[in-house]
Short mmCIF file of C-alpha atoms in Angstrom, two decimals:
data_model
loop_
_atom_site.label_atom_id
_atom_site.label_comp_id
_atom_site.label_asym_id
_atom_site.label_seq_id
_atom_site.Cartn_x
_atom_site.Cartn_y
_atom_site.Cartn_z
CA UNK Z 1 0.00 0.00 0.00
CA UNK Z 2 1.04 3.62 -0.59
CA UNK Z 3 -0.42 6.79 0.88
CA UNK Z 4 -0.48 10.25 -0.70
CA UNK Z 5 -1.91 13.46 0.73
CA UNK Z 6 -3.65 15.73 -1.77
CA UNK Z 7 -5.66 18.94 -1.40
CA UNK Z 8 -8.91 17.09 -0.62
CA UNK Z 9 -7.64 14.39 1.74
CA UNK Z 10 -5.44 11.30 2.02
CA UNK Z 11 -5.43 8.54 -0.62
CA UNK Z 12 -4.29 4.96 -0.22
CA UNK Z 13 -3.20 3.32 -3.44
CA UNK Z 14 -1.22 0.23 -4.43
CA UNK Z 15 2.26 -0.68 -5.54
CA UNK Z 16 1.83 -2.86 -8.63
CA UNK Z 17 4.16 -5.21 -10.46
CA UNK Z 18 4.35 -4.33 -14.15
CA UNK Z 19 4.30 -7.50 -16.25
CA UNK Z 20 6.38 -5.64 -18.83
CA UNK Z 21 9.09 -4.78 -16.32
CA UNK Z 22 9.46 -2.95 -13.01
CA UNK Z 23 6.77 -1.67 -10.67
CA UNK Z 24 4.55 1.39 -10.40
CA UNK Z 25 2.11 3.02 -7.99
CA UNK Z 26 -1.58 3.02 -8.84
CA UNK Z 27 -4.26 5.37 -7.46
CA UNK Z 28 -7.72 4.85 -8.92
CA UNK Z 29 -11.15 6.39 -8.55
CA UNK Z 30 -10.02 9.79 -7.24
CA UNK Z 31 -12.89 12.32 -7.32
CA UNK Z 32 -11.88 15.54 -9.08
CA UNK Z 33 -15.29 17.27 -8.92
CA UNK Z 34 -18.54 16.98 -7.03
CA UNK Z 35 -20.99 14.40 -8.48
CA UNK Z 36 -22.99 16.33 -11.15
CA UNK Z 37 -26.39 15.27 -9.80
CA UNK Z 38 -29.72 17.03 -9.31
CA UNK Z 39 -29.52 20.71 -10.15
CA UNK Z 40 -25.86 20.24 -11.17
CA UNK Z 41 -26.96 18.20 -14.21
CA UNK Z 42 -25.74 20.01 -17.37
CA UNK Z 43 -23.84 22.56 -15.23
CA UNK Z 44 -20.11 23.16 -14.99
CA UNK Z 45 -18.39 20.83 -12.48
CA UNK Z 46 -18.16 22.01 -8.89
CA UNK Z 47 -15.25 21.51 -6.43
CA UNK Z 48 -14.91 18.25 -4.53
CA UNK Z 49 -15.94 18.18 -0.90
CA UNK Z 50 -12.86 17.14 1.14
CA UNK Z 51 -13.03 13.91 3.10
CA UNK Z 52 -11.81 12.87 6.53
CA UNK Z 53 -9.67 9.82 7.09
CA UNK Z 54 -8.06 7.75 4.35
CA UNK Z 55 -9.80 7.14 1.01
CA UNK Z 56 -9.17 3.74 -0.58
CA UNK Z 57 -7.94 4.23 -4.15
CA UNK Z 58 -7.55 0.65 -5.31
CA UNK Z 59 -10.69 0.56 -7.49
CA UNK Z 60 -11.92 2.62 -10.43
CA UNK Z 61 -14.77 5.05 -9.92
CA UNK Z 62 -18.02 4.70 -11.88
CA UNK Z 63 -17.74 5.51 -15.58
CA UNK Z 64 -20.01 7.99 -17.37
CA UNK Z 65 -23.47 6.80 -18.35
CA UNK Z 66 -23.27 5.58 -21.94
CA UNK Z 67 -24.33 3.27 -24.71
CA UNK Z 68 -21.01 2.10 -26.15
CA UNK Z 69 -21.86 1.38 -29.79
CA UNK Z 70 -18.19 1.11 -30.76
CA UNK Z 71 -16.48 -1.44 -28.49
CA UNK Z 72 -18.54 -3.14 -25.77
CA UNK Z 73 -21.98 -2.70 -27.43
CA UNK Z 74 -23.50 -2.34 -23.94
CA UNK Z 75 -25.23 0.26 -21.78
CA UNK Z 76 -23.36 1.04 -18.55
CA UNK Z 77 -22.21 3.79 -16.22
CA UNK Z 78 -23.62 6.34 -13.83
CA UNK Z 79 -24.31 10.06 -13.68
CA UNK Z 80 -21.84 10.26 -10.77
CA UNK Z 81 -18.71 9.71 -12.87
CA UNK Z 82 -16.12 12.44 -12.34
CA UNK Z 83 -13.13 10.36 -11.23
CA UNK Z 84 -9.53 10.10 -12.34
CA UNK Z 85 -6.62 7.68 -12.01
CA UNK Z 86 -2.93 8.34 -11.44
CA UNK Z 87 -0.07 5.94 -12.22
CA UNK Z 88 3.48 6.84 -11.31
CA UNK Z 89 6.79 4.94 -11.35
CA UNK Z 90 8.12 6.87 -8.35
CA UNK Z 91 6.34 8.89 -5.67
CA UNK Z 92 9.53 10.68 -4.64
CA UNK Z 93 11.81 10.90 -7.70
CA UNK Z 94 15.10 12.80 -7.66
CA UNK Z 95 13.58 15.19 -10.20
CA UNK Z 96 9.87 15.70 -10.91
CA UNK Z 97 8.63 13.51 -13.76
CA UNK Z 98 6.91 14.57 -16.98
CA UNK Z 99 3.13 14.10 -16.76
CA UNK Z 100 0.90 12.72 -19.53
CA UNK Z 101 -2.86 13.25 -19.19
CA UNK Z 102 -4.97 11.00 -21.43
CA UNK Z 103 -8.36 12.17 -22.76
CA UNK Z 104 -10.30 9.17 -24.07
CA UNK Z 105 -12.27 9.08 -27.30
CA UNK Z 106 -15.60 7.51 -28.18
CA UNK Z 107 -17.49 10.06 -30.26
CA UNK Z 108 -18.38 12.09 -27.14
CA UNK Z 109 -20.85 9.32 -26.28
CA UNK Z 110 -18.74 6.45 -24.87
CA UNK Z 111 -15.46 5.47 -23.25
CA UNK Z 112 -13.71 5.92 -19.92
CA UNK Z 113 -10.27 6.31 -18.39
CA UNK Z 114 -10.24 2.73 -17.09
CA UNK Z 115 -7.54 0.19 -17.91
CA UNK Z 116 -9.68 -2.11 -20.06
CA UNK Z 117 -8.22 -0.06 -22.91
CA UNK Z 118 -6.02 2.63 -21.35
CA UNK Z 119 -3.72 0.80 -18.96
CA UNK Z 120 -0.39 2.37 -17.92
CA UNK Z 121 1.99 -0.56 -18.40
CA UNK Z 122 3.64 0.51 -21.68
CA UNK Z 123 4.06 4.21 -20.98
CA UNK Z 124 5.04 3.95 -17.31
CA UNK Z 125 8.22 2.09 -18.32
CA UNK Z 126 9.45 5.34 -19.90
CA UNK Z 127 9.44 7.17 -16.53
CA UNK Z 128 6.41 9.39 -16.94
CA UNK Z 129 3.37 9.90 -14.73
CA UNK Z 130 0.11 8.92 -16.45
CA UNK Z 131 -3.30 10.37 -15.58
CA UNK Z 132 -6.55 9.07 -17.08
CA UNK Z 133 -10.08 10.21 -16.24
CA UNK Z 134 -13.79 10.06 -17.00
CA UNK Z 135 -15.92 13.00 -18.14
CA UNK Z 136 -19.64 13.37 -18.81
CA UNK Z 137 -20.73 11.99 -22.17
CA UNK Z 138 -23.63 12.17 -24.60
CA UNK Z 139 -26.61 14.26 -23.62
CA UNK Z 140 -25.41 14.72 -20.04
CA UNK Z 141 -22.05 16.04 -21.22
CA UNK Z 142 -22.76 17.84 -24.49
CA UNK Z 143 -26.40 18.92 -24.73
CA UNK Z 144 -26.89 22.67 -25.20
CA UNK Z 145 -30.11 24.65 -25.02
CA UNK Z 146 -27.98 27.80 -25.43
CA UNK Z 147 -29.28 29.03 -22.08
CA UNK Z 148 -27.72 29.69 -18.69
CA UNK Z 149 -29.29 26.48 -17.33
CA UNK Z 150 -27.97 24.28 -20.14
CA UNK Z 151 -25.18 26.23 -21.88
CA UNK Z 152 -23.33 23.21 -23.29
CA UNK Z 153 -19.76 21.89 -23.11
CA UNK Z 154 -20.26 20.35 -19.65
CA UNK Z 155 -18.04 17.41 -20.62
CA UNK Z 156 -15.29 19.77 -21.78
CA UNK Z 157 -15.49 21.72 -18.52
CA UNK Z 158 -15.11 18.38 -16.73
CA UNK Z 159 -11.87 17.93 -18.65
CA UNK Z 160 -10.72 21.39 -17.57
CA UNK Z 161 -11.53 20.49 -13.95
CA UNK Z 162 -9.38 17.35 -14.27
CA UNK Z 163 -6.49 19.40 -15.70
CA UNK Z 164 -6.82 21.89 -12.85
CA UNK Z 165 -6.74 18.98 -10.40
CA UNK Z 166 -3.48 17.84 -12.01
CA UNK Z 167 -1.96 21.29 -11.58
CA UNK Z 168 -2.92 21.34 -7.90
CA UNK Z 169 -1.98 17.78 -6.95
CA UNK Z 170 0.33 15.97 -9.34
CA UNK Z 171 3.52 17.00 -7.52
CA UNK Z 172 2.39 14.75 -4.66
CA UNK Z 173 2.70 11.77 -7.05
CA UNK Z 174 6.17 12.71 -8.27
CA UNK Z 175 4.90 14.64 -11.29
CA UNK Z 176 5.93 18.03 -12.59
CA UNK Z 177 2.93 20.40 -12.94
CA UNK Z 178 5.08 22.59 -15.20
CA UNK Z 179 5.61 19.74 -17.68
CA UNK Z 180 2.17 18.36 -18.53
CA UNK Z 181 1.32 16.86 -21.92
CA UNK Z 182 -2.33 16.27 -22.78
CA UNK Z 183 -3.04 13.61 -25.39
CA UNK Z 184 -6.07 11.89 -26.83
CA UNK Z 185 -7.53 9.97 -29.76
CA UNK Z 186 -10.63 10.55 -31.91
CA UNK Z 187 -13.10 12.66 -29.88
CA UNK Z 188 -10.34 12.77 -27.27
CA UNK Z 189 -8.02 14.25 -29.91
CA UNK Z 190 -10.65 16.81 -30.91
CA UNK Z 191 -10.96 17.64 -27.20
CA UNK Z 192 -7.19 18.12 -26.93
CA UNK Z 193 -7.24 20.46 -29.92
CA UNK Z 194 -10.02 22.57 -28.37
CA UNK Z 195 -7.94 22.87 -25.20
CA UNK Z 196 -5.26 24.45 -27.38
CA UNK Z 197 -7.52 27.45 -27.95
CA UNK Z 198 -9.94 27.50 -25.00
CA UNK Z 199 -9.38 30.34 -22.52
CA UNK Z 200 -10.34 27.97 -19.70
CA UNK Z 201 -7.41 25.69 -20.55
CA UNK Z 202 -4.66 28.28 -20.87
CA UNK Z 203 -1.67 27.51 -18.62
CA UNK Z 204 -2.87 24.01 -17.68
CA UNK Z 205 -0.47 22.10 -19.95
CA UNK Z 206 2.75 22.54 -21.89
CA UNK Z 207 2.37 20.13 -24.82
CA UNK Z 208 -0.33 18.26 -26.73
CA UNK Z 209 -0.61 15.08 -28.82
CA UNK Z 210 -3.59 14.88 -31.18
CA UNK Z 211 -4.41 11.43 -32.62
CA UNK Z 212 -7.04 11.22 -35.40
CA UNK Z 213 -9.30 14.14 -34.63
CA UNK Z 214 -9.23 17.96 -34.44
CA UNK Z 215 -11.45 20.98 -33.95
CA UNK Z 216 -11.20 21.36 -37.73
CA UNK Z 217 -12.84 17.93 -38.15
CA UNK Z 218 -16.33 18.39 -39.54
CA UNK Z 219 -17.83 16.28 -36.72
CA UNK Z 220 -16.14 17.97 -33.75
CA UNK Z 221 -18.52 20.91 -33.35
CA UNK Z 222 -22.26 20.49 -32.91
CA UNK Z 223 -24.45 21.90 -35.69
CA UNK Z 224 -27.62 23.67 -34.46
CA UNK Z 225 -27.36 22.54 -30.83
CA UNK Z 226 -30.49 24.31 -29.58
CA UNK Z 227 -32.62 22.59 -32.21
CA UNK Z 228 -31.24 19.25 -31.02
CA UNK Z 229 -32.04 20.04 -27.39
CA UNK Z 230 -35.61 21.00 -28.28
CA UNK Z 231 -35.91 17.89 -30.45
CA UNK Z 232 -34.87 15.78 -27.45
CA UNK Z 233 -37.42 17.48 -25.19
CA UNK Z 234 -40.21 16.86 -27.73
CA UNK Z 235 -39.09 13.28 -28.19
CA UNK Z 236 -39.47 12.80 -24.43
CA UNK Z 237 -42.88 14.50 -24.32
CA UNK Z 238 -42.16 18.18 -23.60
CA UNK Z 239 -43.47 20.36 -26.44
CA UNK Z 240 -42.98 23.83 -24.99
CA UNK Z 241 -40.12 26.02 -26.17
CA UNK Z 242 -40.05 28.01 -22.93
CA UNK Z 243 -36.41 27.77 -21.85
CA UNK Z 244 -37.07 27.41 -18.13
CA UNK Z 245 -39.72 24.74 -18.63
CA UNK Z 246 -37.54 22.75 -21.02
CA UNK Z 247 -34.56 22.91 -18.63
CA UNK Z 248 -36.72 21.89 -15.67
CA UNK Z 249 -38.16 19.00 -17.67
CA UNK Z 250 -34.78 17.70 -18.86
CA UNK Z 251 -33.27 17.92 -15.37
CA UNK Z 252 -36.13 15.81 -14.01
CA UNK Z 253 -35.75 12.96 -16.51
CA UNK Z 254 -34.17 9.65 -15.47
CA UNK Z 255 -30.81 9.05 -17.13
CA UNK Z 256 -32.29 6.09 -19.00
CA UNK Z 257 -34.19 8.66 -21.09
CA UNK Z 258 -30.89 9.95 -22.45
CA UNK Z 259 -29.45 6.75 -23.89
CA UNK Z 260 -30.34 7.58 -27.51
CA UNK Z 261 -27.91 10.31 -28.54
CA UNK Z 262 -28.86 10.31 -32.23
CA UNK Z 263 -30.65 13.64 -32.17
CA UNK Z 264 -31.23 13.81 -35.92
CA UNK Z 265 -33.11 17.00 -36.71
CA UNK Z 266 -33.49 16.74 -40.49
CA UNK Z 267 -34.92 14.13 -42.83
CA UNK Z 268 -31.52 13.93 -44.56
CA UNK Z 269 -29.78 13.14 -41.25
CA UNK Z 270 -32.36 10.45 -40.56
CA UNK Z 271 -31.92 8.86 -43.95
CA UNK Z 272 -28.13 8.91 -44.32
CA UNK Z 273 -26.37 5.82 -42.99
CA UNK Z 274 -22.95 6.75 -41.64
CA UNK Z 275 -20.94 7.30 -38.50
CA UNK Z 276 -22.09 10.75 -37.44
CA UNK Z 277 -21.54 12.74 -34.24
CA UNK Z 278 -24.68 14.68 -33.37
CA UNK Z 279 -23.51 16.13 -30.05
CA UNK Z 280 -20.21 17.91 -29.60
CA UNK Z 281 -18.55 21.16 -28.68
CA UNK Z 282 -20.79 24.22 -28.97
CA UNK Z 283 -20.26 27.95 -29.17
CA UNK Z 284 -21.38 29.22 -25.77
CA UNK Z 285 -23.44 32.36 -25.24
CA UNK Z 286 -22.13 34.71 -22.55
CA UNK Z 287 -24.09 34.81 -19.30
CA UNK Z 288 -22.63 37.26 -16.77
CA UNK Z 289 -19.10 36.38 -15.73
CA UNK Z 290 -19.56 32.60 -16.17
CA UNK Z 291 -16.57 30.92 -17.81
CA UNK Z 292 -17.08 29.78 -21.38
CA UNK Z 293 -15.09 26.90 -22.82
CA UNK Z 294 -15.50 27.92 -26.46
CA UNK Z 295 -17.28 30.63 -28.41
CA UNK Z 296 -17.31 31.60 -32.08
CA UNK Z 297 -15.59 34.97 -31.78
CA UNK Z 298 -12.69 33.29 -29.99
CA UNK Z 299 -9.52 33.70 -32.03
CA UNK Z 300 -8.31 30.31 -33.23
CA UNK Z 301 -4.78 30.88 -31.98
CA UNK Z 302 -3.00 28.12 -30.10
CA UNK Z 303 -1.85 29.05 -26.61
CA UNK Z 304 1.62 30.56 -26.63
CA UNK Z 305 4.58 28.14 -26.46
CA UNK Z 306 2.50 24.95 -26.53
CA UNK Z 307 4.10 22.45 -28.91
CA UNK Z 308 1.97 19.88 -30.72
CA UNK Z 309 2.24 16.38 -32.21
CA UNK Z 310 -0.64 15.63 -34.57
CA UNK Z 311 -1.46 12.80 -36.93
CA UNK Z 312 -3.86 10.26 -38.38
CA UNK Z 313 -4.07 6.54 -39.13
CA UNK Z 314 -3.61 5.31 -42.68
CA UNK Z 315 -7.14 3.86 -42.84
CA UNK Z 316 -8.98 5.84 -40.13
CA UNK Z 317 -12.07 5.74 -42.31
CA UNK Z 318 -12.53 2.00 -41.78
CA UNK Z 319 -14.57 2.98 -38.70
CA UNK Z 320 -17.26 4.36 -40.99
CA UNK Z 321 -18.20 0.92 -42.26
CA UNK Z 322 -19.50 0.14 -38.76
CA UNK Z 323 -23.19 1.01 -39.32
CA UNK Z 324 -23.44 -1.49 -42.20
CA UNK Z 325 -21.16 -1.64 -45.22
CA UNK Z 326 -23.81 -2.87 -47.67
CA UNK Z 327 -26.26 -0.08 -46.88
CA UNK Z 328 -23.48 2.50 -47.04
CA UNK Z 329 -22.36 1.19 -50.44
CA UNK Z 330 -25.95 1.28 -51.71
CA UNK Z 331 -26.46 4.88 -50.59
CA UNK Z 332 -23.06 5.98 -51.93
CA UNK Z 333 -23.92 4.52 -55.35
CA UNK Z 334 -27.42 5.99 -55.50
CA UNK Z 335 -27.08 9.47 -54.03
CA UNK Z 336 -24.14 11.75 -54.97
CA UNK Z 337 -24.87 14.07 -52.03
CA UNK Z 338 -23.88 11.19 -49.74
CA UNK Z 339 -20.31 12.40 -50.20
CA UNK Z 340 -20.94 16.02 -49.19
CA UNK Z 341 -19.59 16.88 -45.71
CA UNK Z 342 -22.34 18.10 -43.37
CA UNK Z 343 -20.92 21.62 -42.80
CA UNK Z 344 -20.97 22.17 -46.57
CA UNK Z 345 -24.40 20.54 -46.95
CA UNK Z 346 -25.89 22.91 -44.37
CA UNK Z 347 -24.62 25.86 -46.42
CA UNK Z 348 -25.56 24.58 -49.89
CA UNK Z 349 -28.69 24.14 -51.96
CA UNK Z 350 -29.74 20.64 -52.97
CA UNK Z 351 -28.56 21.39 -56.50
CA UNK Z 352 -25.14 22.46 -55.20
CA UNK Z 353 -24.93 19.31 -53.07
CA UNK Z 354 -25.57 17.15 -56.10
CA UNK Z 355 -22.81 18.92 -58.03
CA UNK Z 356 -20.30 18.74 -55.17
CA UNK Z 357 -21.15 15.11 -54.44
CA UNK Z 358 -20.58 14.12 -58.07
CA UNK Z 359 -17.17 15.81 -58.06
CA UNK Z 360 -16.09 13.98 -54.89
CA UNK Z 361 -17.42 10.63 -56.08
CA UNK Z 362 -15.66 11.05 -59.44
CA UNK Z 363 -12.35 11.83 -57.72
CA UNK Z 364 -12.38 8.63 -55.64
CA UNK Z 365 -14.14 6.19 -57.98
CA UNK Z 366 -13.98 7.54 -61.51
CA UNK Z 367 -16.68 5.65 -63.42
CA UNK Z 368 -16.54 2.56 -61.17
CA UNK Z 369 -19.52 1.13 -59.35
CA UNK Z 370 -18.83 1.13 -55.61
CA UNK Z 371 -18.70 -2.37 -54.16
CA UNK Z 372 -16.82 -4.48 -51.65
CA UNK Z 373 -14.26 -5.09 -54.41
CA UNK Z 374 -13.11 -1.46 -54.28
CA UNK Z 375 -14.03 -0.83 -50.65
CA UNK Z 376 -10.56 0.60 -49.95
CA UNK Z 377 -11.42 3.61 -52.12
CA UNK Z 378 -14.48 4.22 -49.95
CA UNK Z 379 -12.29 3.88 -46.85
CA UNK Z 380 -9.88 6.41 -48.37
CA UNK Z 381 -12.76 8.86 -48.85
CA UNK Z 382 -13.94 8.46 -45.26
CA UNK Z 383 -10.35 8.79 -43.99
CA UNK Z 384 -9.87 12.09 -45.78
CA UNK Z 385 -13.37 13.40 -45.06
CA UNK Z 386 -13.36 12.74 -41.33
CA UNK Z 387 -9.72 12.67 -40.24
CA UNK Z 388 -6.82 13.21 -42.63
CA UNK Z 389 -7.78 16.51 -44.25
CA UNK Z 390 -8.76 18.20 -40.99
CA UNK Z 391 -5.46 17.04 -39.47
CA UNK Z 392 -3.51 18.69 -42.29
CA UNK Z 393 -5.65 21.83 -41.97
CA UNK Z 394 -4.92 22.16 -38.25
CA UNK Z 395 -1.21 21.52 -38.87
CA UNK Z 396 -1.22 24.38 -41.37
CA UNK Z 397 -3.11 26.67 -38.99
CA UNK Z 398 -0.61 26.09 -36.19
CA UNK Z 399 2.41 26.37 -38.47
CA UNK Z 400 1.16 29.57 -40.09
CA UNK Z 401 1.05 31.34 -36.70
CA UNK Z 402 4.82 30.81 -36.24
CA UNK Z 403 4.37 30.58 -32.45
CA UNK Z 404 4.28 26.83 -31.87
CA UNK Z 405 6.18 23.86 -33.21
CA UNK Z 406 3.93 21.20 -34.73
CA UNK Z 407 5.07 17.67 -35.59
CA UNK Z 408 2.93 15.79 -38.13
CA UNK Z 409 2.72 12.00 -38.52
CA UNK Z 410 0.93 9.31 -40.47
CA UNK Z 411 0.44 6.06 -38.55
CA UNK Z 412 0.81 2.88 -40.61
CA UNK Z 413 2.01 0.19 -38.17
CA UNK Z 414 0.74 -3.23 -39.23
CA UNK Z 415 0.92 -6.29 -36.98
CA UNK Z 416 -1.35 -8.71 -35.14
CA UNK Z 417 -2.20 -5.82 -32.77
CA UNK Z 418 -4.21 -4.14 -35.55
CA UNK Z 419 -7.54 -5.51 -34.37
CA UNK Z 420 -9.87 -2.51 -34.26
CA UNK Z 421 -11.44 -3.42 -37.59
CA UNK Z 422 -12.40 -6.69 -35.87
CA UNK Z 423 -13.57 -4.87 -32.73
CA UNK Z 424 -15.71 -2.61 -34.93
CA UNK Z 425 -16.97 -5.72 -36.75
CA UNK Z 426 -15.97 -4.51 -40.23
CA UNK Z 427 -13.09 -6.91 -40.89
CA UNK Z 428 -15.30 -9.24 -42.94
CA UNK Z 429 -15.56 -6.67 -45.77
CA UNK Z 430 -11.82 -5.94 -45.95
CA UNK Z 431 -10.78 -9.02 -47.96
CA UNK Z 432 -8.29 -10.28 -45.36
CA UNK Z 433 -6.08 -7.23 -45.84
CA UNK Z 434 -4.55 -5.63 -42.75
CA UNK Z 435 -5.85 -2.09 -42.47
CA UNK Z 436 -4.56 0.52 -40.04
CA UNK Z 437 -8.03 1.22 -38.70
CA UNK Z 438 -9.20 4.09 -36.56
CA UNK Z 439 -8.00 3.24 -33.06
CA UNK Z 440 -5.21 0.88 -34.10
CA UNK Z 441 -2.59 3.36 -32.86
CA UNK Z 442 -3.92 2.83 -29.32
CA UNK Z 443 -2.63 -0.76 -29.29
CA UNK Z 444 0.96 0.53 -29.49
CA UNK Z 445 0.51 2.94 -26.57
CA UNK Z 446 -1.69 0.95 -24.18
CA UNK Z 447 -1.90 -2.82 -23.47
CA UNK Z 448 -5.68 -3.02 -24.22
CA UNK Z 449 -7.19 -6.02 -22.46
CA UNK Z 450 -9.22 -6.92 -25.56
CA UNK Z 451 -5.94 -7.86 -27.26
CA UNK Z 452 -3.50 -10.71 -26.60
CA UNK Z 453 -1.19 -9.74 -23.75
CA UNK Z 454 1.79 -11.91 -24.72
CA UNK Z 455 3.96 -9.11 -26.10
CA UNK Z 456 7.41 -10.70 -26.04
CA UNK Z 457 10.75 -8.96 -26.42
CA UNK Z 458 12.44 -9.25 -29.81
CA UNK Z 459 9.09 -9.42 -31.61
CA UNK Z 460 7.81 -7.01 -34.25
CA UNK Z 461 5.00 -5.92 -31.93
CA UNK Z 462 7.33 -5.23 -29.01
CA UNK Z 463 9.62 -3.12 -31.20
CA UNK Z 464 6.71 -1.08 -32.54
CA UNK Z 465 5.36 -0.48 -29.04
CA UNK Z 466 8.81 0.58 -27.86
CA UNK Z 467 9.17 2.95 -30.81
CA UNK Z 468 5.79 4.64 -30.46
CA UNK Z 469 5.96 5.01 -26.67
CA UNK Z 470 9.48 6.40 -26.94
CA UNK Z 471 8.38 9.02 -29.49
CA UNK Z 472 5.39 10.03 -27.36
CA UNK Z 473 7.30 10.17 -24.06
CA UNK Z 474 10.32 11.89 -25.61
CA UNK Z 475 7.97 14.62 -26.74
CA UNK Z 476 6.40 14.80 -23.27
CA UNK Z 477 9.79 15.07 -21.60
CA UNK Z 478 11.74 17.23 -24.03
CA UNK Z 479 9.30 18.86 -26.43
CA UNK Z 480 10.87 16.96 -29.34
CA UNK Z 481 10.03 13.34 -30.28
CA UNK Z 482 13.59 12.71 -31.54
CA UNK Z 483 15.91 14.72 -29.28
CA UNK Z 484 18.92 12.61 -30.30
CA UNK Z 485 19.84 10.11 -33.03
CA UNK Z 486 18.75 7.00 -31.11
CA UNK Z 487 15.59 6.64 -33.21
CA UNK Z 488 17.54 6.59 -36.48
CA UNK Z 489 15.51 9.48 -37.90
CA UNK Z 490 15.02 13.18 -37.24
CA UNK Z 491 11.39 14.22 -36.96
CA UNK Z 492 11.32 17.80 -38.21
CA UNK Z 493 8.53 20.24 -37.40
CA UNK Z 494 5.86 20.78 -40.05
CA UNK Z 495 6.29 24.12 -41.82
CA UNK Z 496 4.33 25.82 -44.58
CA UNK Z 497 7.40 25.59 -46.80
CA UNK Z 498 8.57 21.98 -46.37
CA UNK Z 499 5.47 20.26 -44.92
CA UNK Z 500 7.68 17.73 -43.11
CA UNK Z 501 6.15 14.65 -41.47
CA UNK Z 502 7.04 11.09 -40.54
CA UNK Z 503 5.37 7.84 -41.49
CA UNK Z 504 5.34 5.56 -38.42
CA UNK Z 505 5.26 1.99 -39.73
CA UNK Z 506 7.55 -1.03 -39.62
CA UNK Z 507 10.24 1.63 -39.75
CA UNK Z 508 10.04 5.39 -39.33
CA UNK Z 509 10.38 7.26 -42.60
CA UNK Z 510 10.76 11.04 -42.81
CA UNK Z 511 9.06 12.64 -45.81
CA UNK Z 512 7.31 15.78 -47.02
CA UNK Z 513 3.83 16.85 -48.12
CA UNK Z 514 1.62 13.88 -47.15
CA UNK Z 515 -1.36 13.01 -49.38
CA UNK Z 516 -0.49 16.02 -51.57
CA UNK Z 517 -2.95 15.49 -54.43
CA UNK Z 518 -5.80 14.56 -52.10
CA UNK Z 519 -5.23 17.63 -49.92
CA UNK Z 520 -5.25 19.90 -52.98
CA UNK Z 521 -8.54 18.30 -54.04
CA UNK Z 522 -10.19 18.88 -50.65
CA UNK Z 523 -8.86 22.45 -50.55
CA UNK Z 524 -10.88 23.12 -53.70
CA UNK Z 525 -13.97 21.50 -52.19
CA UNK Z 526 -13.79 23.59 -49.01
CA UNK Z 527 -12.56 26.84 -50.59
CA UNK Z 528 -16.05 28.17 -51.31
CA UNK Z 529 -17.66 27.74 -47.87
CA UNK Z 530 -14.63 27.59 -45.57
CA UNK Z 531 -11.87 29.68 -47.19
CA UNK Z 532 -9.95 29.96 -43.88
CA UNK Z 533 -9.16 26.23 -44.22
CA UNK Z 534 -7.12 26.87 -47.36
CA UNK Z 535 -3.61 28.31 -47.09
#
């Protein structure tokens, strides 16, 4: 057992043997905010009430209430969910250790900081402190009525509360509050990118790693959030549009009423079969002196002196086959507007959508009929549409400001750890080819209990894990993923002139201008409605 005193009381954790070498200290289920119950539903998190005596920290706290459509395919969790976990190799190191704070993904509707996926065993061997945590999800975390009662971004404010907790307490676990790296994947990556520009997050971290998601991703920000909140209220039986009555009604509903997060407010949204995110970050309206996480007139400038690693997986778009590949193929063949990104669709006439959709379809398929035989081309479209292009756009935005270093990567590791296409149940349409699916990068950073745990030294998998964790922790420690020549390659920052990046695969290859032709194509698509994307 190990005891640590923090600002709210005393914790008793465990000293754990790491099956991959060494030991570490584990503290689980630490409350970082008051349970968001009753009138606190939809509100910003409130400070924890200190406790007397010693709090046992050997078990995880409850996870956020959710319907996990991606991994477990189950409904679980509680409304009382604001807990975090700390893993450290040394409680009293000679010098404070770099801290890495993980923000989980899951489309803003699922996931947790628990070790079923996000265990510490790989990273902790590199002498860093790891923090993982839960935040409110789905309707409870991201609904916005655009009112003072339900302003939106509750889940993001939970994340800020966790980062503030780290600043106040991590030194007691051997961590350095002045050397914190936040990192995340998918919706967690989009969250990380929003922290780069949110005034609430300024000064809470030094570096950021963004894996397959960004605030430039078309799915990261909620479109017409108030309409979705009113749609939910009507769906549950409340037909008034009086703000106070709607808020009172939604606060009185049992959490089971909020399990369906597909708040589709148009016939087109209802008809289109795809992976879509209907709840996300919103632009908050100002109410008095209340803190706002994000608002539209906020300048999209990254906080001063925060360096960034950002990248995407080679076949991120494989995730999009999850709702049903056959139906998706049928719709993609029949309706050209299927290919039009939602932000453009909302700002285009039907005629314009047809024209844009035909151009996109022609680029990826020429005159071919879409089928399982050319499914990789559909995957390539989804990859660019949802992940790759927005990653390049954000890299350009950061680079153009000349205030922050940004390191760009493409992830293409292929081994028996690439199992997320199987987890997402889309492997049967991939013709036995190994894809680097959305989420496959996680298997080289975390053990993931869904995967085989027999990672032996001198294997391909072990070497890839060692390489990726070394790049990530080097960046967390030094601000550069390759501070010396031990990696056999120099990872240069991305600049507007050279567009440097690395391809992380069986080996690490340094190159320039990733997906050049495809990026030029998408620049032309977005130039009309979103000219600030194009540099």
